[in-house]
Amino acid sequence: MQLVIVESPAKAKTIEKYLGPGYKVLASYGHIRDLPPKDGSVRPDEDFSMDWELYGDKTSRVKAITDAAKTADRLILATDPDREGEAISWHVRELLAKRKALPKEVERVTFNAITKQTVTDAMKRPRELDQDLIDAYLARRALDYLFGFTLSPVLWRKLPGAKSAGRVQSVALRLIVEREREIEAFRSQEYWSVIARLEQAGTEFSARLVKFDGQKLDKLTLGDEGAAMNAKAIVEAGTFRVEDVETKPTRRNPYPPFTTSTLQQEAARKLGFSASHTMRVAQTLYEAGAITYMRTDGVQMDPSAISAARKAISDRYDGHYLPEKPRHYETKAKNAQEAHEAIRPTEFTKDRYGSGDEARLYDLIYKRAMASQMASANIERTTVTLRDGTGKHELRATGQVVKFPGFLAVYEEGRDQKADGDDEDANLLPAMNNGDTPAKRGVDATQHFTQPPPRYSEASLVKRLEELGIGRPSTYASTLQVLKDRNYVRTEKNRFFAEESGRLLTSFLERFFARYVAYEFTAGMEDELDDVSGGRAEWKTVLAAFWRDFKPKSDEVMEKKPSEVTAELDEFLSDYLFPPRDDGTDPRLCPKCEAGRLSLRGGRYGAFVACSNYPECKYTRKFAQPGGAEGEGAEDGVLGKDPVTDLEVVRKAGRFGPYIQLGEGKDAKRASIPKDIGEMDLEWALKLLSLPREVGTHPESGNPISANIGRYGPYLVHDGKYARLKSTSEVFETGMNAAVMLLAAAAAGAGGRGGRVAAEPLKVFGAHPLSGGEIKLMAGRYGPYVTDGTTNATLPKDKQPETLTEEEAVTLINERAAKGPPKGKKKAPAKKPAAKKAPAKKADPDTGAPKKAPAKKAAAKSAE
């Protein structure tokens, strides 16, 4: 019997069918071992020796592999064709050797797609494990461990509220924070454009004023309304004739097929997918044999695939759409490695596959791959110049016509933001000749304001990381997810916003660990790791060079007192927190007591700015709120007076976010400001302060139904039974009929028992890898829990539902299932002498939560 090891059960089932009798295919379910989350798992003083620990939920899986290996004649390691796949194969081999269950014959095979042809062909070309790739994995894993486990304790002790730092994640966070700073430092400028609406031969078109009074206009030349109206009057009074018509043919070539990063970017732009969701869906398509491997830097396609694509093009379009020669692409991305094929369909005869998100992503991959082998698009760009009789004033009209669409008939790449002039280029211009005088239908002078750089979307951030050579495209999805899970960033309308904790962490790292969050350093480390995978460098030498400088630096910061750290950050951030005031007064002067000085302080829940006259003066403001008049106005502002009590309603900024307050002292009434409220005004403030709102009396029980806002958002409550609402506005708008229906639906969702369960899940993840059931996060009577439809697992008390990841959900369900069905209560045993107090559990450097026992450790992420 020949034993084949792959990573996922879906692949195992498909491949066993392809190989037939004589083969047994088992899945490892991703990694089977990892470094234990404790100090000493990597020991630099012992030549970087490393300890490995079996994942608690992989015990039965590894036993099945071990038992099968004892009776196998040959072991075929067929995990994914990348670094992680090579590492999983290495772990399986090492573990079987340790258990004395390793067959005499051990071979490694890789394939880029799960089709019968590729799998059977791969089995005919086995090789040895690639030690260079294994060394690169060991170096990367040890490097990330040493970075996180050395730096995270420094953060916990010196920076309140910080959870963890990572070699790549901290640099990605820095990009987001720096963009936030650019936006805040941006000062908008007014400018005007003058556009003439013209008509020629019955076709209307527009022309922009580009030259005025002999001066060429740039974007900001017409900087105020007076100048714009003067220019408008001149254009209205003048007669403009066509002086030049320039027609320039251009060609646009197709884009190469998808790589991991370009797939993530396009799926974000066109489908609204997050990077992690894109990779999950692509994983499903790959395991089903629909597409090639989805973790790749390569843009090339196999010659047979190119032939299949060209045939599909010729079958669908006429000969003009098929270039004479096949197109060949070369990878230009920095640090590109592991020369796999691009992501493409396994069969170009199938232009559709699956349903839902799978179908949408497959359609994107199929069209991009086919378009990559199509003819170029022929575009004719026309520029028409018109001048008045004086020759001092000039209008320009531009437009383009697609003469032959070529690949554009199938696919056009999306863009994150339109460039200036894009709309004008899309104009269709009538035929014009020199001397023509188009009819003037009107002239518009329009006011504009320069815009700050846009916040990063997932697509643009992934693109920027790849441009800088930071991290690997295959890890971007998990890196961005960590930033969200740690609450360092939030996303709104698919854009990243830096949270207060993320800004503070970035500032701390820039001040004390500047070298290790420098883009050049992080990209340089990727180069060194690539040298290891290419056999050009020795992995322990790379680690030793890193550790030689990093350890003393972390020890130096650890020796500082928290007050010293805060003082240095106060000075480092002075320009940001206390920018110069327009009136020239001291920016650190307290605006409340007008005597104390403001400075950065550290508290249990993070940093904030406070007055030196505390406790007499209790003025504070959030760390992430810069100084100046605008900041102060946003923090403490009178919204108006309550018409009932005649007391002032004040907006304030607290350590837990903005809130509103009515009155002072113990009798003051307060309410937090929900994030989904746009602009806070007196009307909204009075509504929030009036909560809870009584919707009415339930027709069956006769008891009241109330609407309110709680820890997990807006909700309805009746007789201790709850139902979620979708937005703050629904708290004030939901009527009796809707409330009764929502409560009934929530009760039905709890199995008819009327428990405190929402009708809709708080969050929906993918399918459970074992049961296949859809994983949902629910709000239960005794707190939030996750379920796959078979097993329910309560979230730990220290775990916030909004930060739960799919991997953590799978782990919780697996751990609960391993305990078996709930048992009835047993009689309490007789009291025994008090046992010795167990030592305090160490905190996990990745999550900040108490470390779990090995058997309870989080499951490995399935290689996608």
Short mmCIF file of C-alpha atoms in Angstrom, two decimals, residues 272-729:
data_model
loop_
_atom_site.label_atom_id
_atom_site.label_comp_id
_atom_site.label_asym_id
_atom_site.label_seq_id
_atom_site.Cartn_x
_atom_site.Cartn_y
_atom_site.Cartn_z
CA GLY A 272 -15.98 43.58 -2.51
CA PHE A 273 -14.18 40.52 -1.06
CA SER A 274 -11.71 40.84 1.79
CA ALA A 275 -8.29 39.28 1.18
CA SER A 276 -9.04 36.44 3.61
CA HIS A 277 -12.41 35.70 1.98
CA THR A 278 -10.83 35.70 -1.47
CA MET A 279 -8.28 33.11 -0.34
CA ARG A 280 -10.95 30.92 1.29
CA VAL A 281 -13.06 30.89 -1.86
CA ALA A 282 -9.99 30.31 -4.06
CA GLN A 283 -8.99 27.41 -1.79
CA THR A 284 -12.38 25.80 -2.38
CA LEU A 285 -12.06 26.25 -6.15
CA TYR A 286 -8.54 24.78 -6.11
CA GLU A 287 -9.54 21.74 -4.06
CA ALA A 288 -12.47 21.15 -6.41
CA GLY A 289 -10.05 21.05 -9.35
CA ALA A 290 -11.50 24.19 -10.96
CA ILE A 291 -8.40 26.42 -10.80
CA THR A 292 -4.66 26.05 -10.39
CA TYR A 293 -2.87 26.67 -7.10
CA MET A 294 -3.81 30.05 -5.67
CA ARG A 295 -0.60 30.93 -3.81
CA THR A 296 1.78 32.05 -6.52
CA ASP A 297 3.94 34.94 -7.67
CA GLY A 298 4.18 33.61 -11.22
CA VAL A 299 2.36 35.13 -14.20
CA GLN A 300 3.27 32.45 -16.71
CA MET A 301 0.92 29.73 -17.96
CA ASP A 302 1.71 26.21 -19.03
CA PRO A 303 2.02 25.87 -22.84
CA SER A 304 -0.89 23.44 -22.90
CA ALA A 305 -3.03 25.97 -21.00
CA ILE A 306 -2.05 28.71 -23.44
CA SER A 307 -3.14 26.48 -26.33
CA ALA A 308 -6.44 25.76 -24.57
CA ALA A 309 -7.02 29.47 -23.95
CA ARG A 310 -6.29 30.32 -27.59
CA LYS A 311 -8.73 27.65 -28.75
CA ALA A 312 -11.42 29.02 -26.42
CA ILE A 313 -10.84 32.50 -27.88
CA SER A 314 -11.08 31.28 -31.47
CA ASP A 315 -14.27 29.35 -30.65
CA ARG A 316 -15.95 32.46 -29.19
CA TYR A 317 -14.60 35.31 -31.33
CA ASP A 318 -13.46 35.89 -34.88
CA GLY A 319 -9.80 35.70 -35.88
CA HIS A 320 -9.06 39.36 -35.12
CA TYR A 321 -9.28 38.65 -31.38
CA LEU A 322 -6.53 36.03 -31.46
CA PRO A 323 -2.95 37.33 -31.80
CA GLU A 324 -0.65 35.56 -34.24
CA LYS A 325 1.68 34.38 -31.49
CA PRO A 326 0.95 33.31 -27.90
CA ARG A 327 1.68 35.88 -25.22
CA HIS A 328 4.34 35.17 -22.62
CA TYR A 329 4.63 37.08 -19.34
CA GLU A 330 7.45 37.51 -16.84
CA THR A 331 7.10 38.20 -13.13
CA LYS A 332 8.14 41.75 -12.18
CA ALA A 333 7.12 41.72 -8.50
CA LYS A 334 9.92 42.31 -6.01
CA ASN A 335 10.96 39.16 -4.12
CA ALA A 336 9.02 36.90 -6.49
CA GLN A 337 9.72 33.27 -5.71
CA GLU A 338 8.55 29.70 -6.26
CA ALA A 339 7.95 29.87 -9.98
CA HIS A 340 4.49 28.32 -10.13
CA GLU A 341 1.97 29.02 -12.81
CA ALA A 342 -0.37 31.96 -12.59
CA ILE A 343 -3.88 31.37 -11.23
CA ARG A 344 -6.01 30.11 -14.09
CA PRO A 345 -8.88 27.71 -14.84
CA THR A 346 -7.84 24.09 -15.21
CA GLU A 347 -10.18 23.81 -18.21
CA PHE A 348 -10.87 26.70 -20.57
CA THR A 349 -13.87 24.83 -21.92
CA LYS A 350 -15.67 25.68 -18.65
CA ASP A 351 -16.56 29.37 -18.54
CA ARG A 352 -18.70 28.86 -15.42
CA TYR A 353 -18.25 26.95 -12.20
CA GLY A 354 -20.10 26.67 -8.91
CA SER A 355 -22.53 29.15 -7.44
CA GLY A 356 -22.50 32.23 -5.24
CA ASP A 357 -19.08 33.64 -4.37
CA GLU A 358 -17.33 30.66 -5.94
CA ALA A 359 -19.00 31.37 -9.28
CA ARG A 360 -18.17 35.08 -9.08
CA LEU A 361 -14.51 34.51 -8.28
CA TYR A 362 -14.18 31.77 -10.91
CA ASP A 363 -15.67 34.10 -13.51
CA LEU A 364 -13.06 36.74 -12.61
CA ILE A 365 -10.19 34.23 -12.87
CA TYR A 366 -11.50 32.74 -16.11
CA LYS A 367 -11.93 36.09 -17.88
CA ARG A 368 -8.57 37.44 -16.74
CA ALA A 369 -6.72 34.32 -17.90
CA MET A 370 -8.48 34.22 -21.27
CA ALA A 371 -8.04 37.96 -21.84
CA SER A 372 -4.30 37.58 -21.21
CA GLN A 373 -4.01 35.66 -24.50
CA MET A 374 -6.21 37.97 -26.59
CA ALA A 375 -5.33 40.70 -29.06
CA SER A 376 -4.52 44.25 -27.96
CA ALA A 377 -7.23 46.89 -27.97
CA ASN A 378 -6.93 49.64 -30.60
CA ILE A 379 -7.97 53.03 -29.26
CA GLU A 380 -8.06 56.34 -31.07
CA ARG A 381 -7.49 59.36 -28.83
CA THR A 382 -8.50 62.74 -30.25
CA THR A 383 -7.49 66.17 -28.96
CA VAL A 384 -9.20 69.28 -30.39
CA THR A 385 -7.76 72.74 -29.71
CA LEU A 386 -10.00 75.83 -30.09
CA ARG A 387 -8.85 79.48 -29.86
CA ASP A 388 -10.60 82.80 -29.89
CA GLY A 389 -9.76 85.67 -32.25
CA THR A 390 -7.14 87.16 -29.92
CA GLY A 391 -5.23 83.90 -29.64
CA LYS A 392 -4.91 84.52 -25.89
CA HIS A 393 -7.66 82.12 -24.81
CA GLU A 394 -7.72 78.43 -25.60
CA LEU A 395 -10.18 75.57 -25.08
CA ARG A 396 -9.33 71.91 -25.34
CA ALA A 397 -11.61 68.93 -25.87
CA THR A 398 -10.40 65.36 -25.53
CA GLY A 399 -12.05 62.05 -26.21
CA GLN A 400 -11.30 58.53 -27.21
CA VAL A 401 -12.93 55.89 -29.34
CA VAL A 402 -12.32 52.16 -29.07
CA LYS A 403 -11.77 51.15 -32.69
CA PHE A 404 -11.22 47.48 -31.83
CA PRO A 405 -11.88 46.18 -28.29
CA GLY A 406 -9.59 43.15 -28.38
CA PHE A 407 -9.17 41.84 -24.83
CA LEU A 408 -11.46 44.61 -23.50
CA ALA A 409 -14.37 42.61 -24.89
CA VAL A 410 -13.70 40.18 -22.03
CA TYR A 411 -11.93 41.99 -19.22
CA GLU A 412 -10.80 45.39 -17.98
CA GLU A 413 -8.83 45.83 -14.75
CA GLY A 414 -10.43 47.84 -11.99
CA ARG A 415 -8.91 50.93 -10.39
CA ASP A 416 -9.00 52.17 -6.82
CA GLN A 417 -9.47 55.82 -7.79
CA LYS A 418 -10.15 57.66 -11.02
CA ALA A 419 -7.42 59.95 -12.26
CA ASP A 420 -8.16 63.55 -13.20
CA GLY A 421 -9.33 63.80 -16.78
CA ASP A 422 -10.67 60.24 -17.01
CA ASP A 423 -14.23 61.43 -17.54
CA GLU A 424 -13.18 63.87 -20.27
CA ASP A 425 -11.20 61.18 -22.05
CA ALA A 426 -14.38 59.12 -22.25
CA ASN A 427 -16.11 61.84 -24.32
CA LEU A 428 -17.23 61.00 -27.84
CA LEU A 429 -16.22 63.89 -30.08
CA PRO A 430 -17.93 64.76 -33.37
CA ALA A 431 -15.91 64.98 -36.56
CA MET A 432 -14.29 68.44 -36.75
CA ASN A 433 -11.92 70.21 -39.11
CA ASN A 434 -9.69 73.26 -38.80
CA GLY A 435 -11.73 76.44 -39.08
CA ASP A 436 -14.97 74.95 -37.71
CA THR A 437 -16.83 77.12 -35.21
CA PRO A 438 -18.89 74.90 -32.92
CA ALA A 439 -22.06 76.44 -31.47
CA LYS A 440 -21.79 77.55 -27.86
CA ARG A 441 -24.56 76.16 -25.62
CA GLY A 442 -23.26 77.49 -22.33
CA VAL A 443 -20.24 78.02 -20.07
CA ASP A 444 -19.91 76.65 -16.53
CA ALA A 445 -17.51 77.78 -13.83
CA THR A 446 -17.29 75.08 -11.17
CA GLN A 447 -15.69 75.24 -7.74
CA HIS A 448 -13.48 72.36 -6.59
CA PHE A 449 -11.28 71.56 -3.61
CA THR A 450 -8.14 69.48 -3.63
CA GLN A 451 -8.66 66.13 -1.96
CA PRO A 452 -6.37 64.35 0.53
CA PRO A 453 -4.80 61.03 -0.44
CA PRO A 454 -7.38 58.24 -0.08
CA ARG A 455 -7.21 55.81 2.81
CA TYR A 456 -5.98 52.38 1.89
CA SER A 457 -8.43 49.77 0.74
CA GLU A 458 -7.45 46.11 0.99
CA ALA A 459 -6.60 46.20 -2.70
CA SER A 460 -4.38 49.28 -2.54
CA LEU A 461 -2.70 48.17 0.70
CA VAL A 462 -1.87 44.75 -0.72
CA LYS A 463 -0.50 46.46 -3.83
CA ARG A 464 1.66 48.80 -1.73
CA LEU A 465 3.04 45.97 0.41
CA GLU A 466 3.97 44.04 -2.72
CA GLU A 467 5.62 47.10 -4.28
CA LEU A 468 7.74 47.57 -1.16
CA GLY A 469 8.65 43.88 -1.05
CA ILE A 470 7.23 43.47 2.45
CA GLY A 471 5.95 40.05 3.47
CA ARG A 472 4.71 37.40 1.10
CA PRO A 473 1.50 37.79 -0.94
CA SER A 474 0.29 34.46 0.45
CA THR A 475 0.38 35.91 4.00
CA TYR A 476 -1.28 39.28 3.32
CA ALA A 477 -4.77 38.00 4.12
CA SER A 478 -3.80 36.74 7.57
CA THR A 479 -1.66 39.84 8.27
CA LEU A 480 -4.54 42.23 7.59
CA GLN A 481 -6.91 40.05 9.62
CA VAL A 482 -4.59 40.26 12.64
CA LEU A 483 -4.68 44.07 12.48
CA LYS A 484 -8.48 43.95 12.57
CA ASP A 485 -8.60 41.31 15.32
CA ARG A 486 -6.24 43.35 17.52
CA ASN A 487 -8.47 46.40 16.97
CA TYR A 488 -5.48 48.36 15.68
CA VAL A 489 -7.54 49.30 12.63
CA ARG A 490 -11.17 49.31 11.59
CA THR A 491 -12.69 49.22 8.13
CA GLU A 492 -15.46 51.48 6.93
CA LYS A 493 -16.72 51.29 3.37
CA ASN A 494 -13.79 48.99 2.57
CA ARG A 495 -11.21 51.54 3.77
CA PHE A 496 -8.73 51.18 6.63
CA PHE A 497 -8.91 53.66 9.51
CA ALA A 498 -6.18 53.64 12.16
CA GLU A 499 -7.56 53.19 15.66
CA GLU A 500 -6.10 54.94 18.70
CA SER A 501 -4.28 51.80 19.86
CA GLY A 502 -2.79 51.29 16.39
CA ARG A 503 -1.51 54.86 16.22
CA LEU A 504 0.04 54.65 19.65
CA LEU A 505 1.73 51.32 18.90
CA THR A 506 3.15 52.67 15.65
CA SER A 507 4.49 55.77 17.43
CA PHE A 508 6.10 53.58 20.11
CA LEU A 509 7.80 51.36 17.53
CA GLU A 510 8.96 54.33 15.46
CA ARG A 511 10.51 55.90 18.57
CA PHE A 512 12.14 52.86 20.17
CA PHE A 513 12.40 50.27 17.37
CA ALA A 514 12.68 52.48 14.30
CA ARG A 515 14.95 50.11 12.42
CA TYR A 516 12.58 47.17 12.75
CA VAL A 517 9.55 48.95 11.33
CA ALA A 518 11.54 50.56 8.52
CA TYR A 519 10.28 49.50 5.08
CA GLU A 520 13.81 48.95 3.80
CA PHE A 521 14.74 46.69 6.72
CA THR A 522 11.63 44.52 6.42
CA ALA A 523 12.02 44.20 2.65
CA GLY A 524 15.71 43.40 3.18
CA MET A 525 14.76 40.57 5.52
CA GLU A 526 12.51 39.17 2.78
CA ASP A 527 15.47 39.27 0.41
CA GLU A 528 17.57 37.33 2.92
CA LEU A 529 14.85 34.74 3.42
CA ASP A 530 14.57 34.36 -0.34
CA ASP A 531 18.34 33.84 -0.44
CA VAL A 532 17.87 31.00 2.04
CA SER A 533 15.13 29.39 -0.08
CA GLY A 534 17.39 29.73 -3.12
CA GLY A 535 20.35 28.11 -1.36
CA ARG A 536 22.37 31.34 -1.38
CA ALA A 537 22.40 31.90 2.40
CA GLU A 538 22.48 29.80 5.57
CA TRP A 539 19.39 30.23 7.71
CA LYS A 540 21.08 30.29 11.10
CA THR A 541 23.49 32.97 9.91
CA VAL A 542 20.52 35.16 8.92
CA LEU A 543 18.91 34.65 12.35
CA ALA A 544 22.16 35.34 14.21
CA ALA A 545 22.62 38.67 12.40
CA PHE A 546 19.07 39.72 13.32
CA TRP A 547 19.31 38.60 16.96
CA ARG A 548 22.69 40.24 17.53
CA ASP A 549 21.14 43.73 17.30
CA PHE A 550 17.50 43.09 18.18
CA LYS A 551 17.98 41.49 21.61
CA PRO A 552 20.12 44.28 23.13
CA LYS A 553 17.69 46.89 21.80
CA SER A 554 14.69 45.18 23.37
CA ASP A 555 16.58 44.77 26.68
CA GLU A 556 17.43 48.47 26.63
CA VAL A 557 13.77 49.49 26.25
CA MET A 558 12.64 46.95 28.84
CA GLU A 559 14.87 48.63 31.43
CA LYS A 560 13.12 51.96 30.99
CA LYS A 561 10.41 52.97 33.43
CA PRO A 562 6.90 53.36 31.97
CA SER A 563 7.00 57.06 32.93
CA GLU A 564 10.24 57.46 30.96
CA VAL A 565 8.66 55.81 27.94
CA THR A 566 5.63 58.10 28.17
CA ALA A 567 7.86 61.18 28.52
CA GLU A 568 9.87 60.24 25.43
CA LEU A 569 6.69 59.57 23.45
CA ASP A 570 5.33 62.94 24.62
CA GLU A 571 8.38 64.65 23.12
CA PHE A 572 8.43 62.43 20.02
CA LEU A 573 4.75 63.20 19.28
CA SER A 574 4.87 66.85 20.27
CA ASP A 575 4.28 68.24 16.77
CA TYR A 576 1.30 65.93 16.28
CA LEU A 577 -0.34 66.27 19.70
CA PHE A 578 0.41 69.96 20.20
CA PRO A 579 0.71 71.69 16.81
CA PRO A 580 1.33 75.48 16.77
CA ARG A 581 -1.80 77.56 17.23
CA ASP A 582 -2.85 80.24 14.78
CA ASP A 583 -2.90 82.88 17.54
CA GLY A 584 0.64 82.03 18.64
CA THR A 585 -0.34 80.93 22.16
CA ASP A 586 1.24 77.95 23.87
CA PRO A 587 -0.30 74.79 22.31
CA ARG A 588 0.29 72.91 25.57
CA LEU A 589 -1.70 75.38 27.65
CA CYS A 590 -4.77 73.68 29.15
CA PRO A 591 -7.90 75.11 27.51
CA LYS A 592 -10.00 74.40 30.60
CA CYS A 593 -8.06 75.84 33.55
CA GLU A 594 -5.77 78.00 31.38
CA ALA A 595 -2.94 77.41 33.86
CA GLY A 596 -1.77 73.80 33.59
CA ARG A 597 0.27 72.28 30.79
CA LEU A 598 -0.89 69.37 28.66
CA SER A 599 1.19 66.24 28.25
CA LEU A 600 0.84 62.61 27.26
CA ARG A 601 -0.13 60.22 30.05
CA GLY A 602 -0.42 56.46 30.25
CA GLY A 603 -3.43 54.74 31.75
CA ARG A 604 -4.81 51.28 32.16
CA TYR A 605 -6.72 51.50 28.90
CA GLY A 606 -4.15 53.35 26.83
CA ALA A 607 -2.59 56.76 26.41
CA PHE A 608 -4.37 60.09 26.67
CA VAL A 609 -3.57 63.79 27.04
CA ALA A 610 -4.18 65.37 30.44
CA CYS A 611 -3.58 68.60 32.36
CA SER A 612 -0.69 68.91 34.80
CA ASN A 613 -3.09 70.42 37.38
CA TYR A 614 -4.88 67.12 37.96
CA PRO A 615 -6.90 66.45 40.13
CA GLU A 616 -7.97 70.10 40.41
CA CYS A 617 -8.33 70.21 36.62
CA LYS A 618 -9.70 67.03 35.05
CA TYR A 619 -9.33 68.03 31.41
CA THR A 620 -8.45 65.07 29.17
CA ARG A 621 -8.59 64.26 25.50
CA LYS A 622 -7.98 61.10 23.51
CA PHE A 623 -4.48 60.33 22.32
CA ALA A 624 -5.51 60.06 18.68
CA GLN A 625 -7.17 63.47 18.72
CA PRO A 626 -4.59 66.07 17.65
CA GLY A 627 -4.43 69.42 19.34
CA GLY A 628 -5.68 72.74 18.07
CA ALA A 629 -9.04 74.42 18.00
CA GLU A 630 -10.71 71.74 15.90
CA GLY A 631 -9.66 68.97 18.23
CA GLU A 632 -10.87 70.79 21.31
CA GLY A 633 -14.16 71.65 19.69
CA ALA A 634 -14.76 68.03 18.79
CA GLU A 635 -14.00 66.95 22.34
CA ASP A 636 -15.92 69.34 24.58
CA GLY A 637 -18.74 71.14 22.84
CA VAL A 638 -22.15 72.40 23.91
CA LEU A 639 -24.78 71.00 21.56
CA GLY A 640 -27.60 73.04 23.08
CA LYS A 641 -30.05 72.97 25.98
CA ASP A 642 -32.55 70.32 26.96
CA PRO A 643 -35.98 72.01 26.56
CA VAL A 644 -37.35 70.06 29.55
CA THR A 645 -34.64 70.62 32.17
CA ASP A 646 -32.98 73.69 30.59
CA LEU A 647 -29.61 71.97 31.25
CA GLU A 648 -26.78 72.04 28.70
CA VAL A 649 -26.21 68.97 26.56
CA VAL A 650 -22.46 68.56 26.09
CA ARG A 651 -20.47 66.32 23.77
CA LYS A 652 -17.32 64.93 25.42
CA ALA A 653 -14.46 62.58 24.62
CA GLY A 654 -13.76 59.88 27.19
CA ARG A 655 -11.22 57.10 27.35
CA PHE A 656 -13.79 54.72 25.90
CA GLY A 657 -14.85 57.02 23.08
CA PRO A 658 -17.13 60.03 22.55
CA TYR A 659 -20.26 60.48 24.65
CA ILE A 660 -22.91 63.04 25.48
CA GLN A 661 -23.78 64.34 28.93
CA LEU A 662 -26.77 66.14 30.43
CA GLY A 663 -26.10 67.92 33.73
CA GLU A 664 -23.13 67.59 36.11
CA GLY A 665 -22.01 65.47 39.04
CA LYS A 666 -23.70 62.31 40.28
CA ASP A 667 -27.05 63.19 38.74
CA ALA A 668 -25.58 63.69 35.25
CA LYS A 669 -27.03 61.49 32.52
CA ARG A 670 -24.67 60.10 29.89
CA ALA A 671 -24.90 58.12 26.68
CA SER A 672 -22.25 56.79 24.33
CA ILE A 673 -22.30 57.97 20.73
CA PRO A 674 -22.81 55.00 18.35
CA LYS A 675 -20.46 54.78 15.38
CA ASP A 676 -23.27 54.67 12.80
CA ILE A 677 -24.44 58.20 13.65
CA GLY A 678 -23.03 60.65 11.13
CA GLU A 679 -23.10 64.13 12.64
CA MET A 680 -24.05 64.48 16.30
CA ASP A 681 -26.50 67.31 16.94
CA LEU A 682 -28.90 68.27 19.73
CA GLU A 683 -31.78 66.27 18.26
CA TRP A 684 -29.74 63.04 18.18
CA ALA A 685 -28.31 63.75 21.63
CA LEU A 686 -31.74 64.13 23.22
CA LYS A 687 -32.87 60.91 21.56
CA LEU A 688 -29.93 58.95 22.95
CA LEU A 689 -30.36 60.44 26.42
CA SER A 690 -34.05 59.46 26.39
CA LEU A 691 -33.32 55.71 26.09
CA PRO A 692 -34.64 53.17 26.78
CA ARG A 693 -37.63 53.77 24.53
CA GLU A 694 -40.90 51.98 25.19
CA VAL A 695 -42.20 50.68 21.85
CA GLY A 696 -45.56 49.56 23.25
CA THR A 697 -47.38 46.77 25.06
CA HIS A 698 -47.03 43.22 23.76
CA PRO A 699 -50.48 42.03 22.55
CA GLU A 700 -50.13 38.59 24.14
CA SER A 701 -48.36 39.18 27.46
CA GLY A 702 -49.49 42.71 28.11
CA ASN A 703 -45.93 43.58 29.17
CA PRO A 704 -43.89 46.41 27.64
CA ILE A 705 -41.48 46.08 24.72
CA SER A 706 -38.44 48.35 24.98
CA ALA A 707 -35.73 49.40 22.54
CA ASN A 708 -32.25 50.33 23.70
CA ILE A 709 -28.53 50.27 22.84
CA GLY A 710 -26.30 47.82 24.70
CA ARG A 711 -22.78 46.49 24.66
CA TYR A 712 -23.32 44.58 21.42
CA GLY A 713 -25.45 47.20 19.69
CA PRO A 714 -29.14 48.11 19.38
CA TYR A 715 -31.78 45.64 20.55
CA LEU A 716 -35.38 44.99 21.58
CA VAL A 717 -36.33 43.39 24.90
CA HIS A 718 -39.55 41.88 26.23
CA ASP A 719 -39.86 39.72 29.34
CA GLY A 720 -36.12 39.04 29.36
CA LYS A 721 -36.15 37.95 25.69
CA TYR A 722 -34.03 39.88 23.22
CA ALA A 723 -33.88 40.56 19.48
CA ARG A 724 -31.17 42.45 17.65
CA LEU A 725 -31.74 45.58 15.62
CA LYS A 726 -29.56 46.48 12.66
CA SER A 727 -28.91 50.17 13.30
CA THR A 728 -29.26 52.95 15.85
CA SER A 729 -32.04 54.57 13.85
#
